[in-house]
XYZ file of N, CA and C in Angstrom:
174
model
N 132.285 162.075 262.259
C 132.231 162.270 260.691
C 131.839 161.317 259.872
N 133.290 159.918 260.386
C 132.544 158.704 260.257
C 131.384 157.808 260.260
N 130.473 158.513 261.137
C 129.419 157.650 261.569
C 128.340 158.635 260.458
N 128.168 159.303 260.105
C 128.329 160.298 259.583
C 127.545 159.421 257.991
N 129.291 159.529 257.390
C 129.235 158.849 256.389
C 128.495 157.610 255.960
N 128.610 156.478 257.228
C 128.687 154.948 256.990
C 127.385 155.441 256.837
N 126.278 156.326 257.068
C 124.963 156.405 257.639
C 123.611 156.603 255.990
N 125.179 156.789 255.491
C 124.668 156.904 253.732
C 124.540 155.614 253.077
N 125.495 154.405 253.987
C 125.948 153.273 253.028
C 124.302 152.614 252.294
N 123.385 152.813 253.606
C 121.770 152.144 252.921
C 121.372 152.388 251.684
N 121.215 153.877 251.206
C 120.387 154.798 250.354
C 121.626 154.458 248.807
N 122.885 154.289 249.370
C 123.911 154.058 247.921
C 123.433 152.214 247.746
N 123.063 151.710 248.367
C 122.803 150.531 248.129
C 121.505 150.031 247.808
N 120.401 151.026 248.067
C 119.132 151.563 247.919
C 118.834 151.984 246.814
N 119.410 152.563 245.692
C 119.619 153.022 244.600
C 120.318 152.196 243.846
N 121.063 151.324 243.919
C 121.843 150.023 243.315
C 120.251 149.134 242.917
N 119.354 148.661 244.036
C 118.707 148.048 243.995
C 117.121 148.476 243.463
N 117.069 150.058 243.105
C 116.446 150.453 242.724
C 116.532 150.694 241.008
N 117.556 150.301 240.744
C 117.599 150.348 239.012
C 117.312 148.926 239.004
N 116.929 148.111 239.623
C 116.428 146.997 239.231
C 115.107 146.617 239.798
N 114.699 146.931 240.833
C 113.582 146.626 241.319
C 112.739 148.158 242.011
N 112.288 148.532 241.135
C 111.693 150.009 241.711
C 110.408 150.375 243.087
N 111.371 151.421 243.763
C 110.235 151.244 244.539
C 110.286 150.495 246.278
N 111.477 149.438 246.231
C 111.928 148.129 247.345
C 113.113 148.691 247.698
N 114.172 149.201 246.718
C 115.423 149.731 247.325
C 115.187 150.851 248.331
N 114.465 151.969 248.020
C 114.327 153.184 248.916
C 113.831 153.082 250.351
N 112.305 151.940 250.026
C 112.091 151.339 251.752
C 112.626 150.800 252.093
N 113.913 149.950 251.535
C 114.344 148.902 252.349
C 115.634 150.081 252.631
N 116.000 150.756 252.189
C 117.334 151.760 252.758
C 116.791 152.643 253.946
N 115.431 152.991 253.987
C 114.904 153.702 255.085
C 114.699 152.640 256.375
N 114.032 151.599 256.129
C 114.795 150.783 256.999
C 115.555 150.264 257.726
N 116.709 150.223 256.798
C 117.894 150.000 257.879
C 118.765 150.976 257.976
N 118.086 152.268 257.773
C 118.623 153.865 258.153
C 117.945 153.773 259.576
N 116.874 153.773 259.375
C 116.162 153.148 261.195
C 116.660 152.624 261.899
N 116.752 151.429 261.609
C 117.426 150.687 262.630
C 119.179 150.954 262.872
N 119.540 151.378 261.934
C 121.196 152.190 262.668
C 121.003 153.504 263.282
N 120.233 154.253 262.845
C 119.634 155.506 264.145
C 119.283 155.063 265.147
N 118.520 154.394 265.414
C 118.206 153.502 267.166
C 119.322 152.741 268.191
N 120.195 151.973 266.719
C 121.281 151.362 267.418
C 122.496 152.758 267.460
N 122.028 153.755 266.794
C 123.220 154.311 267.529
C 123.561 155.219 268.793
N 121.578 155.787 268.873
C 121.507 156.389 269.691
C 121.428 155.604 271.026
N 121.212 154.471 271.251
C 121.060 153.186 272.370
C 122.916 153.657 272.476
N 123.935 153.197 271.818
C 125.124 153.750 271.674
C 125.723 154.341 272.603
N 125.283 155.586 271.879
C 125.706 156.735 272.508
C 124.843 157.405 273.712
N 123.915 156.834 274.287
C 123.471 156.631 275.591
C 124.339 156.159 276.482
N 124.676 154.179 275.855
C 125.242 153.438 276.574
C 127.072 154.527 277.317
N 127.166 154.972 276.002
C 128.594 156.450 276.554
C 128.751 156.636 277.166
N 127.722 157.471 276.889
C 127.478 158.672 277.805
C 127.032 158.609 279.326
N 126.681 157.384 279.774
C 126.387 157.252 281.040
C 127.574 156.380 281.992
N 128.229 156.022 280.749
C 129.559 155.625 281.225
C 130.819 156.275 281.793
N 130.490 157.872 280.740
C 131.253 158.677 280.818
C 131.055 159.206 282.112
N 129.619 159.385 282.758
C 129.335 160.145 284.338
C 129.370 159.879 284.963
N 129.614 158.493 284.517
C 130.042 157.489 286.396
C 131.320 157.803 287.009
N 131.640 158.633 287.924
C 132.524 159.096 288.675
C 133.211 157.910 289.477
N 134.346 157.592 289.375
C 135.253 156.192 290.327
C 134.976 156.791 291.606
N 135.281 155.249 292.163
C 134.638 154.781 293.496
C 136.072 155.838 294.101
N 135.705 156.023 295.731
C 137.263 156.721 296.198
C 137.213 155.576 297.617
N 138.262 155.335 297.544
C 138.647 154.450 298.372
C 139.630 154.853 299.946
């Protein structure tokens, strides 16, 4: 649940930037959100692969 709340931070900052420079904050928020989404998906895949590996038998 914390990751979902963390993903909203670029839009909160984008609102503040939009007050001063209209249009730039929203665009920047979507770009940052997209990068965060890609990074979180890559992290999820890495964790999933690590959990699926079976321990070696000795």
